[in-house]
Amino acid sequence: MRGWMVAGNWKMNNMVSEAVNLSKSVKEGTEGIKGGEVVLSPPFTALHAVYETIKGSHVTLAAQNMFYEEKGAYTGEVSAAMIKDIGCTYVIIGHSERRKYFGETDEWVNLKAKKSLAVGLKPIICVGETDDERGKGVTEFVVGIQVKKALNGIDNMGNIVIAYEPVWAIGTGKNATPAEAEDVHRFIRNILGDMYGDACKNVKILYGGSVTHQNISDLIEMEDIDGALVGGASLKSEEFVGIIRKVSEKR
Ligand code: PEP
């Protein structure tokens, strides 16, 4: 039984007071929900305040990024151990916005994934093709390389979550159809099967890209979609709670 997960990626949004209010409403709105995990990913500046708001509850915390070196002269960076120390259970790695605006490569994603696991943080590794790549029919080729490179040299998948996020669907309102998403999720699960055998059966694969409380119902019906990584819709508590409730009802 894989269980479900819904993670809210707040990106570069929310001052500390807003973050506290939003996390409080999400916590209260999802009280008693069973069979899955609710994760919030505020910006670094709000991690501590959100941790204090949700600690001891069913909601867990994720950072949006980390650096793979342990410590030292890396101005502006935050280490995996620091993220763990502040109360995070998860860290998002390889989000397409980091790949696009900050030059994050598959090699860096791999180094970050390894480092996060080494300190006991669970990575949520994002992969996905661009509009152009989908148009050229190379979605599986691109996603396959991203997954294999991200996991290179990692022999235990147990603490890893994969998020399939087609770049053309992020923040655009154009989400993948359930069938399109399921095709890629199944493809990813097959790659994991080839790499790890039965050991990958419990690995969650989330869908991300313009998820709303309306379109989640059909997506979550798909066998290999175990939940969602939600951007824009995670900034409104009613909308986000609605998504979580629908996922928990259907799974
Ligand atoms: C994301 O940032 O991971 C994301 C999926 O964004 P949105 O839901 O806004 O498309």
PDB file of C-alpha atoms and ligand atoms in Angstrom:
ATOM      1  CA  MET A   1       0.000   0.000   0.000  1.00  0.00           C
ATOM      2  CA  ARG A   2       1.695   3.194  -1.154  1.00  0.00           C
ATOM      3  CA  GLY A   3      -0.684   5.683   0.422  1.00  0.00           C
ATOM      4  CA  TRP A   4      -1.119   9.168  -1.014  1.00  0.00           C
ATOM      5  CA  MET A   5       0.669  12.489  -0.650  1.00  0.00           C
ATOM      6  CA  VAL A   6      -0.350  16.061  -1.426  1.00  0.00           C
ATOM      7  CA  ALA A   7       2.447  18.617  -1.181  1.00  0.00           C
ATOM      8  CA  GLY A   8       2.011  22.366  -1.507  1.00  0.00           C
ATOM      9  CA  ASN A   9       4.921  24.230  -3.108  1.00  0.00           C
ATOM     10  CA  TRP A  10       4.483  27.866  -2.117  1.00  0.00           C
ATOM     11  CA  LYS A  11       7.454  28.991  -4.213  1.00  0.00           C
ATOM     12  CA  MET A  12       8.534  32.593  -3.469  1.00  0.00           C
ATOM     13  CA  ASN A  13       5.285  33.560  -1.752  1.00  0.00           C
ATOM     14  CA  ASN A  14       4.067  34.392   1.745  1.00  0.00           C
ATOM     15  CA  MET A  15       5.504  36.561   4.465  1.00  0.00           C
ATOM     16  CA  VAL A  16       5.915  34.861   7.847  1.00  0.00           C
ATOM     17  CA  SER A  17       2.505  35.957   9.183  1.00  0.00           C
ATOM     18  CA  GLU A  18       0.758  34.814   5.994  1.00  0.00           C
ATOM     19  CA  ALA A  19       2.620  31.508   6.129  1.00  0.00           C
ATOM     20  CA  VAL A  20       1.497  30.918   9.705  1.00  0.00           C
ATOM     21  CA  ASN A  21      -2.143  31.663   8.849  1.00  0.00           C
ATOM     22  CA  LEU A  22      -2.118  29.451   5.772  1.00  0.00           C
ATOM     23  CA  SER A  23      -0.444  26.519   7.491  1.00  0.00           C
ATOM     24  CA  LYS A  24      -2.857  26.797  10.415  1.00  0.00           C
ATOM     25  CA  SER A  25      -5.883  26.660   8.098  1.00  0.00           C
ATOM     26  CA  VAL A  26      -4.475  23.717   6.163  1.00  0.00           C
ATOM     27  CA  LYS A  27      -3.749  21.861   9.397  1.00  0.00           C
ATOM     28  CA  GLU A  28      -7.223  22.510  10.787  1.00  0.00           C
ATOM     29  CA  GLY A  29      -8.965  21.861   7.471  1.00  0.00           C
ATOM     30  CA  THR A  30      -7.367  18.434   7.055  1.00  0.00           C
ATOM     31  CA  GLU A  31      -7.575  17.232  10.664  1.00  0.00           C
ATOM     32  CA  GLY A  32      -8.491  13.545  10.873  1.00  0.00           C
ATOM     33  CA  ILE A  33      -7.593  12.778   7.274  1.00  0.00           C
ATOM     34  CA  LYS A  34      -6.226   9.260   6.893  1.00  0.00           C
ATOM     35  CA  GLY A  35      -4.077   7.123   4.646  1.00  0.00           C
ATOM     36  CA  GLY A  36      -1.729   9.756   3.349  1.00  0.00           C
ATOM     37  CA  GLU A  37       0.543  12.699   3.911  1.00  0.00           C
ATOM     38  CA  VAL A  38       0.015  16.455   3.759  1.00  0.00           C
ATOM     39  CA  VAL A  39       3.228  18.395   3.137  1.00  0.00           C
ATOM     40  CA  LEU A  40       3.825  22.155   3.082  1.00  0.00           C
ATOM     41  CA  SER A  41       6.803  23.741   1.379  1.00  0.00           C
ATOM     42  CA  PRO A  42       7.176  27.401   2.374  1.00  0.00           C
ATOM     43  CA  PRO A  43      10.137  29.604   1.421  1.00  0.00           C
ATOM     44  CA  PHE A  44      13.200  29.266   3.697  1.00  0.00           C
ATOM     45  CA  THR A  45      12.267  32.414   5.632  1.00  0.00           C
ATOM     46  CA  ALA A  46       9.026  30.860   6.880  1.00  0.00           C
ATOM     47  CA  LEU A  47      10.210  27.303   7.576  1.00  0.00           C
ATOM     48  CA  HIS A  48      10.721  27.851  11.283  1.00  0.00           C
ATOM     49  CA  ALA A  49       7.383  29.602  11.841  1.00  0.00           C
ATOM     50  CA  VAL A  50       5.485  26.997   9.851  1.00  0.00           C
ATOM     51  CA  TYR A  51       7.264  24.216  11.716  1.00  0.00           C
ATOM     52  CA  GLU A  52       6.136  25.727  15.023  1.00  0.00           C
ATOM     53  CA  THR A  53       2.555  25.899  13.676  1.00  0.00           C
ATOM     54  CA  ILE A  54       2.319  22.312  12.446  1.00  0.00           C
ATOM     55  CA  LYS A  55       4.631  20.410  14.799  1.00  0.00           C
ATOM     56  CA  GLY A  56       3.038  17.373  16.416  1.00  0.00           C
ATOM     57  CA  SER A  57       0.269  17.371  13.782  1.00  0.00           C
ATOM     58  CA  HIS A  58      -0.310  15.220  10.692  1.00  0.00           C
ATOM     59  CA  VAL A  59       1.223  17.944   8.450  1.00  0.00           C
ATOM     60  CA  THR A  60       4.922  17.764   7.585  1.00  0.00           C
ATOM     61  CA  LEU A  61       7.396  20.256   6.203  1.00  0.00           C
ATOM     62  CA  ALA A  62       9.509  20.418   3.033  1.00  0.00           C
ATOM     63  CA  ALA A  63      12.145  22.887   1.863  1.00  0.00           C
ATOM     64  CA  GLN A  64      12.085  23.992  -1.773  1.00  0.00           C
ATOM     65  CA  ASN A  65      15.795  23.514  -2.382  1.00  0.00           C
ATOM     66  CA  MET A  66      19.127  22.697  -0.727  1.00  0.00           C
ATOM     67  CA  PHE A  67      22.824  22.626  -1.567  1.00  0.00           C
ATOM     68  CA  TYR A  68      24.735  19.375  -1.643  1.00  0.00           C
ATOM     69  CA  GLU A  69      27.902  20.494   0.145  1.00  0.00           C
ATOM     70  CA  GLU A  70      28.082  19.970   3.884  1.00  0.00           C
ATOM     71  CA  LYS A  71      29.184  23.433   5.049  1.00  0.00           C
ATOM     72  CA  GLY A  72      31.572  26.250   4.248  1.00  0.00           C
ATOM     73  CA  ALA A  73      32.016  29.191   1.897  1.00  0.00           C
ATOM     74  CA  TYR A  74      28.859  28.871  -0.210  1.00  0.00           C
ATOM     75  CA  THR A  75      27.229  32.256   0.270  1.00  0.00           C
ATOM     76  CA  GLY A  76      23.462  32.155   0.040  1.00  0.00           C
ATOM     77  CA  GLU A  77      23.164  28.380   0.198  1.00  0.00           C
ATOM     78  CA  VAL A  78      21.492  26.148   2.775  1.00  0.00           C
ATOM     79  CA  SER A  79      22.673  22.615   3.538  1.00  0.00           C
ATOM     80  CA  ALA A  80      20.632  19.435   3.860  1.00  0.00           C
ATOM     81  CA  ALA A  81      21.577  19.159   7.543  1.00  0.00           C
ATOM     82  CA  MET A  82      20.324  22.721   8.178  1.00  0.00           C
ATOM     83  CA  ILE A  83      17.019  21.895   6.538  1.00  0.00           C
ATOM     84  CA  LYS A  84      16.666  18.762   8.605  1.00  0.00           C
ATOM     85  CA  ASP A  85      17.632  20.716  11.724  1.00  0.00           C
ATOM     86  CA  ILE A  86      14.842  23.257  11.195  1.00  0.00           C
ATOM     87  CA  GLY A  87      12.225  20.501  11.140  1.00  0.00           C
ATOM     88  CA  CYS A  88      11.836  19.448   7.506  1.00  0.00           C
ATOM     89  CA  THR A  89      11.001  15.870   6.608  1.00  0.00           C
ATOM     90  CA  TYR A  90      11.257  16.456   2.846  1.00  0.00           C
ATOM     91  CA  VAL A  91      13.153  18.601   0.373  1.00  0.00           C
ATOM     92  CA  ILE A  92      12.061  19.363  -3.191  1.00  0.00           C
ATOM     93  CA  ILE A  93      14.895  18.773  -5.644  1.00  0.00           C
ATOM     94  CA  GLY A  94      15.169  19.562  -9.355  1.00  0.00           C
ATOM     95  CA  HIS A  95      12.003  21.636  -9.705  1.00  0.00           C
ATOM     96  CA  SER A  96      11.772  22.874 -13.308  1.00  0.00           C
ATOM     97  CA  GLU A  97      11.974  26.485 -12.120  1.00  0.00           C
ATOM     98  CA  ARG A  98      15.329  25.706 -10.539  1.00  0.00           C
ATOM     99  CA  ARG A  99      16.468  23.924 -13.679  1.00  0.00           C
ATOM    100  CA  LYS A 100      15.303  26.851 -15.859  1.00  0.00           C
ATOM    101  CA  TYR A 101      16.284  29.937 -13.848  1.00  0.00           C
ATOM    102  CA  PHE A 102      19.202  28.637 -11.781  1.00  0.00           C
ATOM    103  CA  GLY A 103      20.842  26.182 -14.161  1.00  0.00           C
ATOM    104  CA  GLU A 104      20.240  23.119 -12.003  1.00  0.00           C
ATOM    105  CA  THR A 105      21.500  20.032 -13.860  1.00  0.00           C
ATOM    106  CA  ASP A 106      20.686  16.336 -13.542  1.00  0.00           C
ATOM    107  CA  GLU A 107      24.129  15.907 -11.957  1.00  0.00           C
ATOM    108  CA  TRP A 108      23.291  18.431  -9.250  1.00  0.00           C
ATOM    109  CA  VAL A 109      19.925  16.806  -8.692  1.00  0.00           C
ATOM    110  CA  ASN A 110      21.745  13.531  -8.113  1.00  0.00           C
ATOM    111  CA  LEU A 111      24.265  15.071  -5.690  1.00  0.00           C
ATOM    112  CA  LYS A 112      21.467  16.801  -3.784  1.00  0.00           C
ATOM    113  CA  ALA A 113      19.376  13.625  -3.623  1.00  0.00           C
ATOM    114  CA  LYS A 114      22.321  11.657  -2.243  1.00  0.00           C
ATOM    115  CA  LYS A 115      23.153  14.312   0.338  1.00  0.00           C
ATOM    116  CA  SER A 116      19.557  14.664   1.498  1.00  0.00           C
ATOM    117  CA  LEU A 117      19.282  10.911   2.026  1.00  0.00           C
ATOM    118  CA  ALA A 118      22.593  10.885   3.887  1.00  0.00           C
ATOM    119  CA  VAL A 119      21.216  13.268   6.531  1.00  0.00           C
ATOM    120  CA  GLY A 120      17.808  11.578   6.759  1.00  0.00           C
ATOM    121  CA  LEU A 121      15.835  14.024   4.617  1.00  0.00           C
ATOM    122  CA  LYS A 122      13.472  12.581   2.017  1.00  0.00           C
ATOM    123  CA  PRO A 123      13.885  14.056  -1.461  1.00  0.00           C
ATOM    124  CA  ILE A 124      10.913  14.846  -3.711  1.00  0.00           C
ATOM    125  CA  ILE A 125      12.642  14.659  -7.092  1.00  0.00           C
ATOM    126  CA  CYS A 126      10.948  16.588  -9.919  1.00  0.00           C
ATOM    127  CA  VAL A 127      11.151  15.548 -13.556  1.00  0.00           C
ATOM    128  CA  GLY A 128       9.229  16.575 -16.656  1.00  0.00           C
ATOM    129  CA  GLU A 129       9.435  17.515 -20.304  1.00  0.00           C
ATOM    130  CA  THR A 130       8.992  20.915 -21.956  1.00  0.00           C
ATOM    131  CA  ASP A 131       6.273  21.750 -24.459  1.00  0.00           C
ATOM    132  CA  ASP A 132       8.805  21.530 -27.259  1.00  0.00           C
ATOM    133  CA  GLU A 133      10.010  18.099 -26.125  1.00  0.00           C
ATOM    134  CA  ARG A 134       6.456  16.770 -25.919  1.00  0.00           C
ATOM    135  CA  GLY A 135       5.779  18.210 -29.387  1.00  0.00           C
ATOM    136  CA  LYS A 136       8.814  16.343 -30.754  1.00  0.00           C
ATOM    137  CA  GLY A 137       7.625  13.083 -29.189  1.00  0.00           C
ATOM    138  CA  VAL A 138      10.637  12.719 -26.868  1.00  0.00           C
ATOM    139  CA  THR A 139       8.827  12.895 -23.505  1.00  0.00           C
ATOM    140  CA  GLU A 140       9.834   9.388 -22.422  1.00  0.00           C
ATOM    141  CA  PHE A 141      13.403   9.856 -23.598  1.00  0.00           C
ATOM    142  CA  VAL A 142      13.766  13.112 -21.603  1.00  0.00           C
ATOM    143  CA  VAL A 143      11.993  11.923 -18.459  1.00  0.00           C
ATOM    144  CA  GLY A 144      13.831   8.588 -18.578  1.00  0.00           C
ATOM    145  CA  ILE A 145      17.219  10.336 -18.590  1.00  0.00           C
ATOM    146  CA  GLN A 146      16.177  12.692 -15.768  1.00  0.00           C
ATOM    147  CA  VAL A 147      15.014   9.797 -13.575  1.00  0.00           C
ATOM    148  CA  LYS A 148      18.043   7.591 -14.236  1.00  0.00           C
ATOM    149  CA  LYS A 149      20.554  10.409 -13.699  1.00  0.00           C
ATOM    150  CA  ALA A 150      18.820  11.604 -10.529  1.00  0.00           C
ATOM    151  CA  LEU A 151      19.004   8.107  -9.042  1.00  0.00           C
ATOM    152  CA  ASN A 152      22.479   7.225 -10.264  1.00  0.00           C
ATOM    153  CA  GLY A 153      24.371   5.443  -7.472  1.00  0.00           C
ATOM    154  CA  ILE A 154      21.414   5.424  -5.063  1.00  0.00           C
ATOM    155  CA  ASP A 155      20.630   1.878  -4.012  1.00  0.00           C
ATOM    156  CA  ASN A 156      17.703   2.444  -1.700  1.00  0.00           C
ATOM    157  CA  MET A 157      14.587   4.076  -3.122  1.00  0.00           C
ATOM    158  CA  GLY A 158      12.659   3.698   0.134  1.00  0.00           C
ATOM    159  CA  ASN A 159      12.728   7.358   1.138  1.00  0.00           C
ATOM    160  CA  ILE A 160      12.378   8.936  -2.296  1.00  0.00           C
ATOM    161  CA  VAL A 161       9.290  10.517  -3.874  1.00  0.00           C
ATOM    162  CA  ILE A 162       9.180  11.313  -7.591  1.00  0.00           C
ATOM    163  CA  ALA A 163       7.079  14.194  -8.939  1.00  0.00           C
ATOM    164  CA  TYR A 164       6.223  14.122 -12.622  1.00  0.00           C
ATOM    165  CA  GLU A 165       5.679  17.747 -13.576  1.00  0.00           C
ATOM    166  CA  PRO A 166       5.380  18.479 -17.293  1.00  0.00           C
ATOM    167  CA  VAL A 167       6.966  21.923 -17.623  1.00  0.00           C
ATOM    168  CA  TRP A 168       4.233  23.105 -20.010  1.00  0.00           C
ATOM    169  CA  ALA A 169       1.642  22.446 -17.311  1.00  0.00           C
ATOM    170  CA  ILE A 170       3.303  24.338 -14.452  1.00  0.00           C
ATOM    171  CA  GLY A 171       1.500  27.563 -13.646  1.00  0.00           C
ATOM    172  CA  THR A 172      -0.152  27.632 -17.064  1.00  0.00           C
ATOM    173  CA  GLY A 173      -3.625  26.297 -16.304  1.00  0.00           C
ATOM    174  CA  LYS A 174      -2.996  23.589 -18.979  1.00  0.00           C
ATOM    175  CA  ASN A 175      -2.800  20.355 -17.044  1.00  0.00           C
ATOM    176  CA  ALA A 176      -2.002  16.970 -18.541  1.00  0.00           C
ATOM    177  CA  THR A 177      -5.027  14.760 -19.101  1.00  0.00           C
ATOM    178  CA  PRO A 178      -5.264  11.853 -16.663  1.00  0.00           C
ATOM    179  CA  ALA A 179      -4.327   9.465 -19.494  1.00  0.00           C
ATOM    180  CA  GLU A 180      -1.293  11.549 -20.540  1.00  0.00           C
ATOM    181  CA  ALA A 181      -0.095  11.775 -16.951  1.00  0.00           C
ATOM    182  CA  GLU A 182      -0.721   8.088 -16.248  1.00  0.00           C
ATOM    183  CA  ASP A 183       1.312   7.076 -19.321  1.00  0.00           C
ATOM    184  CA  VAL A 184       4.369   8.888 -17.973  1.00  0.00           C
ATOM    185  CA  HIS A 185       3.779   7.730 -14.387  1.00  0.00           C
ATOM    186  CA  ARG A 186       3.644   4.117 -15.564  1.00  0.00           C
ATOM    187  CA  PHE A 187       6.769   4.668 -17.650  1.00  0.00           C
ATOM    188  CA  ILE A 188       8.583   6.027 -14.572  1.00  0.00           C
ATOM    189  CA  ARG A 189       7.365   3.136 -12.431  1.00  0.00           C
ATOM    190  CA  ASN A 190       8.697   0.695 -15.011  1.00  0.00           C
ATOM    191  CA  ILE A 191      12.111   2.378 -14.926  1.00  0.00           C
ATOM    192  CA  LEU A 192      12.109   2.124 -11.127  1.00  0.00           C
ATOM    193  CA  GLY A 193      11.109  -1.532 -11.452  1.00  0.00           C
ATOM    194  CA  ASP A 194      14.067  -2.173 -13.777  1.00  0.00           C
ATOM    195  CA  MET A 195      16.442  -0.401 -11.392  1.00  0.00           C
ATOM    196  CA  TYR A 196      15.149  -1.583  -8.010  1.00  0.00           C
ATOM    197  CA  GLY A 197      12.776  -4.510  -8.581  1.00  0.00           C
ATOM    198  CA  ASP A 198      10.066  -4.990  -5.981  1.00  0.00           C
ATOM    199  CA  ALA A 199      11.804  -2.568  -3.621  1.00  0.00           C
ATOM    200  CA  CYS A 200      10.251   0.349  -5.538  1.00  0.00           C
ATOM    201  CA  LYS A 201       6.650  -0.807  -5.158  1.00  0.00           C
ATOM    202  CA  ASN A 202       5.975   1.666  -2.366  1.00  0.00           C
ATOM    203  CA  VAL A 203       7.558   4.667  -4.058  1.00  0.00           C
ATOM    204  CA  LYS A 204       5.058   7.475  -4.511  1.00  0.00           C
ATOM    205  CA  ILE A 205       4.877   9.237  -7.860  1.00  0.00           C
ATOM    206  CA  LEU A 206       3.083  12.587  -7.670  1.00  0.00           C
ATOM    207  CA  TYR A 207       1.636  14.570 -10.553  1.00  0.00           C
ATOM    208  CA  GLY A 208       2.257  18.321 -10.694  1.00  0.00           C
ATOM    209  CA  GLY A 209       1.060  20.971 -13.119  1.00  0.00           C
ATOM    210  CA  SER A 210      -1.958  23.240 -12.677  1.00  0.00           C
ATOM    211  CA  VAL A 211      -3.719  20.889 -10.268  1.00  0.00           C
ATOM    212  CA  THR A 212      -6.998  22.239  -8.857  1.00  0.00           C
ATOM    213  CA  HIS A 213      -9.756  20.786  -6.698  1.00  0.00           C
ATOM    214  CA  GLN A 214     -11.674  20.276  -9.949  1.00  0.00           C
ATOM    215  CA  ASN A 215      -9.171  18.374 -12.059  1.00  0.00           C
ATOM    216  CA  ILE A 216      -7.622  16.310  -9.231  1.00  0.00           C
ATOM    217  CA  SER A 217     -10.594  13.900  -9.048  1.00  0.00           C
ATOM    218  CA  ASP A 218      -9.904  12.343 -12.437  1.00  0.00           C
ATOM    219  CA  LEU A 219      -6.121  12.407 -12.068  1.00  0.00           C
ATOM    220  CA  ILE A 220      -6.181  10.549  -8.771  1.00  0.00           C
ATOM    221  CA  GLU A 221      -8.294   7.762 -10.291  1.00  0.00           C
ATOM    222  CA  MET A 222      -5.198   6.693 -12.225  1.00  0.00           C
ATOM    223  CA  GLU A 223      -3.411   3.663 -10.855  1.00  0.00           C
ATOM    224  CA  ASP A 224       0.095   5.122 -10.823  1.00  0.00           C
ATOM    225  CA  ILE A 225      -0.753   8.638  -9.638  1.00  0.00           C
ATOM    226  CA  ASP A 226      -0.275   8.712  -5.878  1.00  0.00           C
ATOM    227  CA  GLY A 227      -1.010  12.346  -5.227  1.00  0.00           C
ATOM    228  CA  ALA A 228      -0.016  15.819  -6.305  1.00  0.00           C
ATOM    229  CA  LEU A 229       2.638  18.491  -6.019  1.00  0.00           C
ATOM    230  CA  VAL A 230       0.598  21.676  -6.091  1.00  0.00           C
ATOM    231  CA  GLY A 231       1.872  25.196  -6.759  1.00  0.00           C
ATOM    232  CA  GLY A 232      -0.619  28.023  -7.293  1.00  0.00           C
ATOM    233  CA  ALA A 233      -3.599  26.215  -5.786  1.00  0.00           C
ATOM    234  CA  SER A 234      -1.691  25.530  -2.565  1.00  0.00           C
ATOM    235  CA  LEU A 235      -1.664  29.243  -1.744  1.00  0.00           C
ATOM    236  CA  LYS A 236      -5.406  29.297  -1.045  1.00  0.00           C
ATOM    237  CA  SER A 237      -6.305  27.161   1.937  1.00  0.00           C
ATOM    238  CA  GLU A 238      -9.852  26.278   0.791  1.00  0.00           C
ATOM    239  CA  GLU A 239      -8.621  25.190  -2.624  1.00  0.00           C
ATOM    240  CA  PHE A 240      -5.694  23.207  -1.216  1.00  0.00           C
ATOM    241  CA  VAL A 241      -7.797  21.539   1.468  1.00  0.00           C
ATOM    242  CA  GLY A 242     -10.338  20.676  -1.266  1.00  0.00           C
ATOM    243  CA  ILE A 243      -7.606  18.928  -3.274  1.00  0.00           C
ATOM    244  CA  ILE A 244      -6.422  16.976  -0.220  1.00  0.00           C
ATOM    245  CA  ARG A 245      -9.955  15.904   0.673  1.00  0.00           C
ATOM    246  CA  LYS A 246     -10.624  14.641  -2.845  1.00  0.00           C
ATOM    247  CA  VAL A 247      -7.375  12.678  -2.917  1.00  0.00           C
ATOM    248  CA  SER A 248      -8.028  11.129   0.479  1.00  0.00           C
ATOM    249  CA  GLU A 249     -11.585  10.160  -0.491  1.00  0.00           C
ATOM    250  CA  LYS A 250     -10.526   8.426  -3.681  1.00  0.00           C
ATOM    251  CA  ARG A 251      -7.441   6.629  -2.385  1.00  0.00           C
TER     252      ARG A 251
HETATM  253  C1  PEP B   1       4.749  23.414  -9.055  1.00  0.00           C
HETATM  254  O1  PEP B   1       5.294  24.485  -8.886  1.00  0.00           O
HETATM  255  O2  PEP B   1       5.317  22.386  -8.672  1.00  0.00           O
HETATM  256  C2  PEP B   1       3.452  23.384  -9.712  1.00  0.00           C
HETATM  257  C3  PEP B   1       2.976  22.220 -10.055  1.00  0.00           C
HETATM  258  O3  PEP B   1       2.838  24.586  -9.921  1.00  0.00           O
HETATM  259  P1  PEP B   1       1.312  24.806 -10.383  1.00  0.00           P
HETATM  260  O4  PEP B   1       0.447  23.890  -9.566  1.00  0.00           O
HETATM  261  O5  PEP B   1       1.038  26.249 -10.099  1.00  0.00           O
HETATM  262  O6  PEP B   1       1.240  24.475 -11.836  1.00  0.00           O
END
